[in-house]
Amino acid sequence: KAGVTQTPRYLIKTRGQQVTLSCSPISGHRSVSWYQQTPGQGLQFLFEYFSETQRNKGNFPGRFSGRQFSNSRSEMNVSTLELGDSALYLCASSFEVPNEQYFGPGTRLTVT
Amino acid sequence: AQSVTQPDIHITVSEGASLELRCNYSYGATPYLFWYVQSPGQGLQLLLKYFSGDTLVQGIKGFEAEFKRSQSSFNLRKPSVHWSDAAEYFCAVGPPGSNTGKLIFGQGTTLQVKP
């Protein structure tokens, strides 16, 4: 069974631009969560989707948003990028909630 | 507030030596407990999990962890470390019995293995 896939793997954007990251969960998994990983703050929860509904949201500004489609694929969007948004964005999926989560390889976002 | 503490930021062990990585949590009830490993430039791989039952859990790659309720700890162990175990290790907790999969992670422990 294929693992969690994330696209693109690497991205360079300019401050003020917006970006969309994509996540395809493991087949059959209905829950998708997003995390931001930085050297200073570590791994921080962004949001979680289950059956197209946002179940939980972390403590991030409204510039961070996401959605989930009927096939469980998920996207997250960051508008008006700031330098501090440079991070590894990780997506994780699980069959149901709560359960162990399986992580994708991440998207490395660099904001210049 | 809910939190996870990994007291050791960096650990160096010799290949073949035993390993113990510490994890302490602060939570209102016994949470679900996880250990993940991350190699450079990679995502997180689940090593093992504890939901309930036997407090000694076995994971992949020869790792095990022991849940101690009285100490609010979930330490990861391996009897003999291999050079390929060099990576960053994260302890995480999740809320039990709820409808969210939100995980709270510790700051991570970087493991270096000496030949």
PDB file of C-alpha atoms in Angstrom:
ATOM      1  CA  LYS A   1       0.000   0.000   0.000  1.00  0.00           C
ATOM      2  CA  ALA A   2       1.455   3.366  -0.961  1.00  0.00           C
ATOM      3  CA  GLY A   3       2.365   5.734   1.842  1.00  0.00           C
ATOM      4  CA  VAL A   4       1.401   9.335   2.384  1.00  0.00           C
ATOM      5  CA  THR A   5       2.550  11.511  -0.478  1.00  0.00           C
ATOM      6  CA  GLN A   6       3.117  15.235  -0.415  1.00  0.00           C
ATOM      7  CA  THR A   7       3.671  17.603  -3.286  1.00  0.00           C
ATOM      8  CA  PRO A   8       5.724  19.504  -3.998  1.00  0.00           C
ATOM      9  CA  ARG A   9       8.687  18.318  -1.938  1.00  0.00           C
ATOM     10  CA  TYR A  10      10.491  21.642  -2.135  1.00  0.00           C
ATOM     11  CA  LEU A  11       9.217  25.134  -2.687  1.00  0.00           C
ATOM     12  CA  ILE A  12      10.764  28.584  -2.687  1.00  0.00           C
ATOM     13  CA  LYS A  13       8.453  31.565  -2.411  1.00  0.00           C
ATOM     14  CA  THR A  14       8.815  35.279  -1.884  1.00  0.00           C
ATOM     15  CA  ARG A  15       7.452  37.128   1.118  1.00  0.00           C
ATOM     16  CA  GLY A  16       3.875  38.234   0.493  1.00  0.00           C
ATOM     17  CA  GLN A  17       3.050  35.443  -1.934  1.00  0.00           C
ATOM     18  CA  GLN A  18       0.704  32.574  -1.192  1.00  0.00           C
ATOM     19  CA  VAL A  19       1.319  28.847  -1.433  1.00  0.00           C
ATOM     20  CA  THR A  20      -0.718  25.661  -1.628  1.00  0.00           C
ATOM     21  CA  LEU A  21       0.607  22.319  -0.437  1.00  0.00           C
ATOM     22  CA  SER A  22      -0.990  18.996  -1.244  1.00  0.00           C
ATOM     23  CA  CYS A  23      -1.261  15.743   0.667  1.00  0.00           C
ATOM     24  CA  SER A  24      -2.568  12.377  -0.480  1.00  0.00           C
ATOM     25  CA  PRO A  25      -3.247  10.038   2.448  1.00  0.00           C
ATOM     26  CA  ILE A  26      -2.830   6.299   2.537  1.00  0.00           C
ATOM     27  CA  SER A  27      -5.672   4.623   0.693  1.00  0.00           C
ATOM     28  CA  GLY A  28      -8.625   4.143   3.009  1.00  0.00           C
ATOM     29  CA  HIS A  29      -7.457   6.688   5.570  1.00  0.00           C
ATOM     30  CA  ARG A  30     -10.043   9.326   6.339  1.00  0.00           C
ATOM     31  CA  SER A  31      -8.180  11.564   8.747  1.00  0.00           C
ATOM     32  CA  VAL A  32      -5.483  13.998   7.646  1.00  0.00           C
ATOM     33  CA  SER A  33      -3.476  16.243   9.949  1.00  0.00           C
ATOM     34  CA  TRP A  34      -0.916  18.900   9.165  1.00  0.00           C
ATOM     35  CA  TYR A  35       2.112  19.885  11.220  1.00  0.00           C
ATOM     36  CA  GLN A  36       4.735  22.583  10.910  1.00  0.00           C
ATOM     37  CA  GLN A  37       8.296  21.706  11.868  1.00  0.00           C
ATOM     38  CA  THR A  38      10.921  24.380  12.549  1.00  0.00           C
ATOM     39  CA  PRO A  39      14.219  24.240  14.428  1.00  0.00           C
ATOM     40  CA  GLY A  40      13.011  26.759  16.984  1.00  0.00           C
ATOM     41  CA  GLN A  41       9.445  25.634  17.645  1.00  0.00           C
ATOM     42  CA  GLY A  42       9.693  21.956  16.825  1.00  0.00           C
ATOM     43  CA  LEU A  43       6.637  20.099  15.599  1.00  0.00           C
ATOM     44  CA  GLN A  44       3.432  22.069  15.938  1.00  0.00           C
ATOM     45  CA  PHE A  45      -0.068  20.978  15.039  1.00  0.00           C
ATOM     46  CA  LEU A  46      -1.774  23.050  12.362  1.00  0.00           C
ATOM     47  CA  PHE A  47      -5.131  21.400  11.724  1.00  0.00           C
ATOM     48  CA  GLU A  48      -6.910  18.124  11.280  1.00  0.00           C
ATOM     49  CA  TYR A  49      -9.564  17.011   8.833  1.00  0.00           C
ATOM     50  CA  PHE A  50     -11.865  14.028   8.984  1.00  0.00           C
ATOM     51  CA  SER A  51     -14.397  13.271   6.267  1.00  0.00           C
ATOM     52  CA  GLU A  52     -14.007  16.768   4.805  1.00  0.00           C
ATOM     53  CA  THR A  53     -14.642  18.471   8.152  1.00  0.00           C
ATOM     54  CA  GLN A  54     -12.067  20.372  10.147  1.00  0.00           C
ATOM     55  CA  ARG A  55     -11.947  18.618  13.513  1.00  0.00           C
ATOM     56  CA  ASN A  56      -9.306  20.625  15.248  1.00  0.00           C
ATOM     57  CA  LYS A  57      -7.134  23.649  14.652  1.00  0.00           C
ATOM     58  CA  GLY A  58      -3.838  24.658  16.168  1.00  0.00           C
ATOM     59  CA  ASN A  59      -2.734  28.062  17.318  1.00  0.00           C
ATOM     60  CA  PHE A  60      -1.802  29.565  13.976  1.00  0.00           C
ATOM     61  CA  PRO A  61      -2.967  32.795  12.341  1.00  0.00           C
ATOM     62  CA  GLY A  62      -5.805  32.840   9.858  1.00  0.00           C
ATOM     63  CA  ARG A  63      -3.311  33.009   7.012  1.00  0.00           C
ATOM     64  CA  PHE A  64      -3.045  29.253   7.412  1.00  0.00           C
ATOM     65  CA  SER A  65      -6.011  27.351   6.067  1.00  0.00           C
ATOM     66  CA  GLY A  66      -6.791  23.927   4.748  1.00  0.00           C
ATOM     67  CA  ARG A  67      -9.412  21.712   3.295  1.00  0.00           C
ATOM     68  CA  GLN A  68     -10.115  18.081   2.571  1.00  0.00           C
ATOM     69  CA  PHE A  69     -11.750  16.648  -0.495  1.00  0.00           C
ATOM     70  CA  SER A  70     -14.183  13.767  -0.801  1.00  0.00           C
ATOM     71  CA  ASN A  71     -11.338  11.407  -1.735  1.00  0.00           C
ATOM     72  CA  SER A  72      -9.587  12.386   1.538  1.00  0.00           C
ATOM     73  CA  ARG A  73      -6.832  14.296  -0.233  1.00  0.00           C
ATOM     74  CA  SER A  74      -6.026  17.489   1.582  1.00  0.00           C
ATOM     75  CA  GLU A  75      -4.506  20.836   0.785  1.00  0.00           C
ATOM     76  CA  MET A  76      -3.203  23.557   3.005  1.00  0.00           C
ATOM     77  CA  ASN A  77      -2.799  27.152   1.982  1.00  0.00           C
ATOM     78  CA  VAL A  78      -0.678  29.895   3.437  1.00  0.00           C
ATOM     79  CA  SER A  79      -1.423  33.406   2.287  1.00  0.00           C
ATOM     80  CA  THR A  80       0.756  36.505   2.582  1.00  0.00           C
ATOM     81  CA  LEU A  81       3.866  34.492   3.334  1.00  0.00           C
ATOM     82  CA  GLU A  82       6.269  35.697   5.993  1.00  0.00           C
ATOM     83  CA  LEU A  83       9.905  34.758   6.475  1.00  0.00           C
ATOM     84  CA  GLY A  84       8.922  32.863   9.618  1.00  0.00           C
ATOM     85  CA  ASP A  85       6.740  30.530   7.595  1.00  0.00           C
ATOM     86  CA  SER A  86       9.863  28.815   6.294  1.00  0.00           C
ATOM     87  CA  ALA A  87       9.526  25.283   7.611  1.00  0.00           C
ATOM     88  CA  LEU A  88       8.992  21.634   6.833  1.00  0.00           C
ATOM     89  CA  TYR A  89       5.263  21.010   6.512  1.00  0.00           C
ATOM     90  CA  LEU A  90       4.272  17.477   7.331  1.00  0.00           C
ATOM     91  CA  CYS A  91       1.045  15.742   6.547  1.00  0.00           C
ATOM     92  CA  ALA A  92      -0.123  12.656   8.420  1.00  0.00           C
ATOM     93  CA  SER A  93      -3.006  10.312   7.830  1.00  0.00           C
ATOM     94  CA  SER A  94      -4.824   7.725   9.898  1.00  0.00           C
ATOM     95  CA  PHE A  95      -7.698   5.354   9.280  1.00  0.00           C
ATOM     96  CA  GLU A  96      -9.820   6.798  12.001  1.00  0.00           C
ATOM     97  CA  VAL A  97      -9.495   9.039  14.977  1.00  0.00           C
ATOM     98  CA  PRO A  98      -7.800   8.577  17.288  1.00  0.00           C
ATOM     99  CA  ASN A  99      -5.246   6.194  15.951  1.00  0.00           C
ATOM    100  CA  GLU A 100      -1.621   6.068  14.977  1.00  0.00           C
ATOM    101  CA  GLN A 101      -0.724   8.531  12.283  1.00  0.00           C
ATOM    102  CA  TYR A 102       1.502   7.898   9.301  1.00  0.00           C
ATOM    103  CA  PHE A 103       3.546  10.793   8.045  1.00  0.00           C
ATOM    104  CA  GLY A 104       4.537  11.854   4.582  1.00  0.00           C
ATOM    105  CA  PRO A 105       8.030  13.067   3.634  1.00  0.00           C
ATOM    106  CA  GLY A 106       7.029  16.697   4.000  1.00  0.00           C
ATOM    107  CA  THR A 107       7.212  19.810   1.893  1.00  0.00           C
ATOM    108  CA  ARG A 108      10.187  22.059   2.568  1.00  0.00           C
ATOM    109  CA  LEU A 109       8.996  25.666   2.159  1.00  0.00           C
ATOM    110  CA  THR A 110      11.553  28.442   2.002  1.00  0.00           C
ATOM    111  CA  VAL A 111      10.334  32.038   2.066  1.00  0.00           C
ATOM    112  CA  THR A 112      12.799  34.671   0.862  1.00  0.00           C
TER     113      THR A 112
ATOM    114  CA  ALA B   1      -1.193  22.589  30.053  1.00  0.00           C
ATOM    115  CA  GLN B   2      -0.526  19.452  28.106  1.00  0.00           C
ATOM    116  CA  SER B   3       3.149  18.983  27.334  1.00  0.00           C
ATOM    117  CA  VAL B   4       5.827  16.478  26.463  1.00  0.00           C
ATOM    118  CA  THR B   5       9.389  16.734  27.696  1.00  0.00           C
ATOM    119  CA  GLN B   6      12.367  14.977  26.255  1.00  0.00           C
ATOM    120  CA  PRO B   7      15.123  15.957  28.669  1.00  0.00           C
ATOM    121  CA  ASP B   8      18.009  14.941  26.451  1.00  0.00           C
ATOM    122  CA  ILE B   9      18.520  17.129  23.388  1.00  0.00           C
ATOM    123  CA  HIS B  10      21.466  15.119  22.148  1.00  0.00           C
ATOM    124  CA  ILE B  11      22.758  11.651  23.035  1.00  0.00           C
ATOM    125  CA  THR B  12      25.851   9.853  21.778  1.00  0.00           C
ATOM    126  CA  VAL B  13      26.263   6.119  22.194  1.00  0.00           C
ATOM    127  CA  SER B  14      28.708   3.608  20.819  1.00  0.00           C
ATOM    128  CA  GLU B  15      27.537   1.079  18.296  1.00  0.00           C
ATOM    129  CA  GLY B  16      26.444  -2.069  20.117  1.00  0.00           C
ATOM    130  CA  ALA B  17      25.721  -0.242  23.356  1.00  0.00           C
ATOM    131  CA  SER B  18      22.271  -0.043  24.891  1.00  0.00           C
ATOM    132  CA  LEU B  19      20.081   3.015  24.510  1.00  0.00           C
ATOM    133  CA  GLU B  20      17.401   4.679  26.563  1.00  0.00           C
ATOM    134  CA  LEU B  21      15.654   7.867  25.475  1.00  0.00           C
ATOM    135  CA  ARG B  22      13.530   9.582  28.064  1.00  0.00           C
ATOM    136  CA  CYS B  23      10.056  11.016  27.664  1.00  0.00           C
ATOM    137  CA  ASN B  24       7.842  12.590  30.302  1.00  0.00           C
ATOM    138  CA  TYR B  25       4.397  13.977  29.738  1.00  0.00           C
ATOM    139  CA  SER B  26       1.988  16.239  31.507  1.00  0.00           C
ATOM    140  CA  TYR B  27      -1.628  15.392  30.818  1.00  0.00           C
ATOM    141  CA  GLY B  28      -4.956  15.264  32.610  1.00  0.00           C
ATOM    142  CA  ALA B  29      -5.407  11.580  31.955  1.00  0.00           C
ATOM    143  CA  THR B  30      -3.274   8.810  30.522  1.00  0.00           C
ATOM    144  CA  PRO B  31      -2.833   9.834  26.905  1.00  0.00           C
ATOM    145  CA  TYR B  32      -2.067   7.739  23.901  1.00  0.00           C
ATOM    146  CA  LEU B  33       1.719   7.577  23.591  1.00  0.00           C
ATOM    147  CA  PHE B  34       3.933   7.328  20.541  1.00  0.00           C
ATOM    148  CA  TRP B  35       7.558   7.299  19.518  1.00  0.00           C
ATOM    149  CA  TYR B  36       8.554   8.459  16.055  1.00  0.00           C
ATOM    150  CA  VAL B  37      11.934   8.584  14.333  1.00  0.00           C
ATOM    151  CA  GLN B  38      13.026  11.078  11.710  1.00  0.00           C
ATOM    152  CA  SER B  39      16.072  10.711   9.498  1.00  0.00           C
ATOM    153  CA  PRO B  40      17.539  13.843   7.906  1.00  0.00           C
ATOM    154  CA  GLY B  41      15.308  15.220   5.177  1.00  0.00           C
ATOM    155  CA  GLN B  42      12.620  12.640   5.844  1.00  0.00           C
ATOM    156  CA  GLY B  43       9.196  12.504   7.400  1.00  0.00           C
ATOM    157  CA  LEU B  44       8.410  10.779  10.672  1.00  0.00           C
ATOM    158  CA  GLN B  45       8.255   7.010  10.971  1.00  0.00           C
ATOM    159  CA  LEU B  46       6.195   5.412  13.725  1.00  0.00           C
ATOM    160  CA  LEU B  47       8.317   3.174  15.953  1.00  0.00           C
ATOM    161  CA  LEU B  48       5.689   2.094  18.465  1.00  0.00           C
ATOM    162  CA  LYS B  49       2.549   3.134  20.266  1.00  0.00           C
ATOM    163  CA  TYR B  50       0.785   2.622  23.579  1.00  0.00           C
ATOM    164  CA  PHE B  51      -2.968   2.891  23.894  1.00  0.00           C
ATOM    165  CA  SER B  52      -3.698   0.586  26.834  1.00  0.00           C
ATOM    166  CA  GLY B  53      -2.870  -2.826  28.273  1.00  0.00           C
ATOM    167  CA  ASP B  54       0.620  -4.228  28.646  1.00  0.00           C
ATOM    168  CA  THR B  55       2.903  -1.401  29.704  1.00  0.00           C
ATOM    169  CA  LEU B  56       5.896  -2.793  27.801  1.00  0.00           C
ATOM    170  CA  VAL B  57       5.360  -2.367  24.095  1.00  0.00           C
ATOM    171  CA  GLN B  58       7.438  -3.688  21.258  1.00  0.00           C
ATOM    172  CA  GLY B  59       8.045  -1.728  18.108  1.00  0.00           C
ATOM    173  CA  ILE B  60       9.884  -1.933  14.855  1.00  0.00           C
ATOM    174  CA  LYS B  61      13.660  -2.034  14.414  1.00  0.00           C
ATOM    175  CA  GLY B  62      14.173  -3.730  17.790  1.00  0.00           C
ATOM    176  CA  PHE B  63      12.852  -0.840  19.872  1.00  0.00           C
ATOM    177  CA  GLU B  64      10.657  -1.147  22.923  1.00  0.00           C
ATOM    178  CA  ALA B  65       9.130   1.337  25.326  1.00  0.00           C
ATOM    179  CA  GLU B  66       7.774   1.122  28.831  1.00  0.00           C
ATOM    180  CA  PHE B  67       4.847   3.139  30.102  1.00  0.00           C
ATOM    181  CA  LYS B  68       5.081   4.066  33.777  1.00  0.00           C
ATOM    182  CA  ARG B  69       1.932   5.781  34.978  1.00  0.00           C
ATOM    183  CA  SER B  70       3.392   6.752  38.355  1.00  0.00           C
ATOM    184  CA  GLN B  71       6.243   8.597  36.660  1.00  0.00           C
ATOM    185  CA  SER B  72       4.273   9.908  33.666  1.00  0.00           C
ATOM    186  CA  SER B  73       6.995   8.470  31.508  1.00  0.00           C
ATOM    187  CA  PHE B  74       7.280   6.517  28.292  1.00  0.00           C
ATOM    188  CA  ASN B  75      10.961   5.782  27.770  1.00  0.00           C
ATOM    189  CA  LEU B  76      12.290   4.235  24.592  1.00  0.00           C
ATOM    190  CA  ARG B  77      14.920   1.513  24.765  1.00  0.00           C
ATOM    191  CA  LYS B  78      17.038  -0.604  22.486  1.00  0.00           C
ATOM    192  CA  PRO B  79      19.472  -3.242  23.752  1.00  0.00           C
ATOM    193  CA  SER B  80      22.082  -2.831  21.012  1.00  0.00           C
ATOM    194  CA  VAL B  81      22.308   0.255  18.837  1.00  0.00           C
ATOM    195  CA  HIS B  82      23.256   0.068  15.171  1.00  0.00           C
ATOM    196  CA  TRP B  83      24.885   2.889  13.206  1.00  0.00           C
ATOM    197  CA  SER B  84      21.699   3.168  11.137  1.00  0.00           C
ATOM    198  CA  ASP B  85      19.787   4.189  14.274  1.00  0.00           C
ATOM    199  CA  ALA B  86      21.377   7.634  14.168  1.00  0.00           C
ATOM    200  CA  ALA B  87      18.433   9.988  13.719  1.00  0.00           C
ATOM    201  CA  GLU B  88      16.126  12.279  15.655  1.00  0.00           C
ATOM    202  CA  TYR B  89      13.559  10.684  17.934  1.00  0.00           C
ATOM    203  CA  PHE B  90      10.282  12.244  18.958  1.00  0.00           C
ATOM    204  CA  CYS B  91       7.924  11.290  21.721  1.00  0.00           C
ATOM    205  CA  ALA B  92       4.306  12.321  21.184  1.00  0.00           C
ATOM    206  CA  VAL B  93       1.037  12.160  23.060  1.00  0.00           C
ATOM    207  CA  GLY B  94      -2.513  12.145  21.832  1.00  0.00           C
ATOM    208  CA  PRO B  95      -5.772  12.693  23.707  1.00  0.00           C
ATOM    209  CA  PRO B  96      -7.423   9.453  24.795  1.00  0.00           C
ATOM    210  CA  GLY B  97     -11.034   8.681  24.039  1.00  0.00           C
ATOM    211  CA  SER B  98     -11.647  11.793  22.023  1.00  0.00           C
ATOM    212  CA  ASN B  99     -12.433  12.446  18.402  1.00  0.00           C
ATOM    213  CA  THR B 100      -9.224  14.204  17.543  1.00  0.00           C
ATOM    214  CA  GLY B 101      -5.906  12.876  16.392  1.00  0.00           C
ATOM    215  CA  LYS B 102      -3.986  15.982  17.380  1.00  0.00           C
ATOM    216  CA  LEU B 103      -0.525  15.028  18.621  1.00  0.00           C
ATOM    217  CA  ILE B 104       1.687  17.003  20.962  1.00  0.00           C
ATOM    218  CA  PHE B 105       5.352  16.380  20.337  1.00  0.00           C
ATOM    219  CA  GLY B 106       8.421  16.676  22.488  1.00  0.00           C
ATOM    220  CA  GLN B 107      11.356  18.711  21.241  1.00  0.00           C
ATOM    221  CA  GLY B 108      13.171  15.626  20.058  1.00  0.00           C
ATOM    222  CA  THR B 109      16.395  13.822  20.941  1.00  0.00           C
ATOM    223  CA  THR B 110      19.162  13.574  18.390  1.00  0.00           C
ATOM    224  CA  LEU B 111      20.980  10.275  18.555  1.00  0.00           C
ATOM    225  CA  GLN B 112      24.549  10.026  17.363  1.00  0.00           C
ATOM    226  CA  VAL B 113      26.151   6.595  17.087  1.00  0.00           C
ATOM    227  CA  LYS B 114      29.912   6.235  17.411  1.00  0.00           C
ATOM    228  CA  PRO B 115      31.589   3.416  15.509  1.00  0.00           C
TER     229      PRO B 115
END
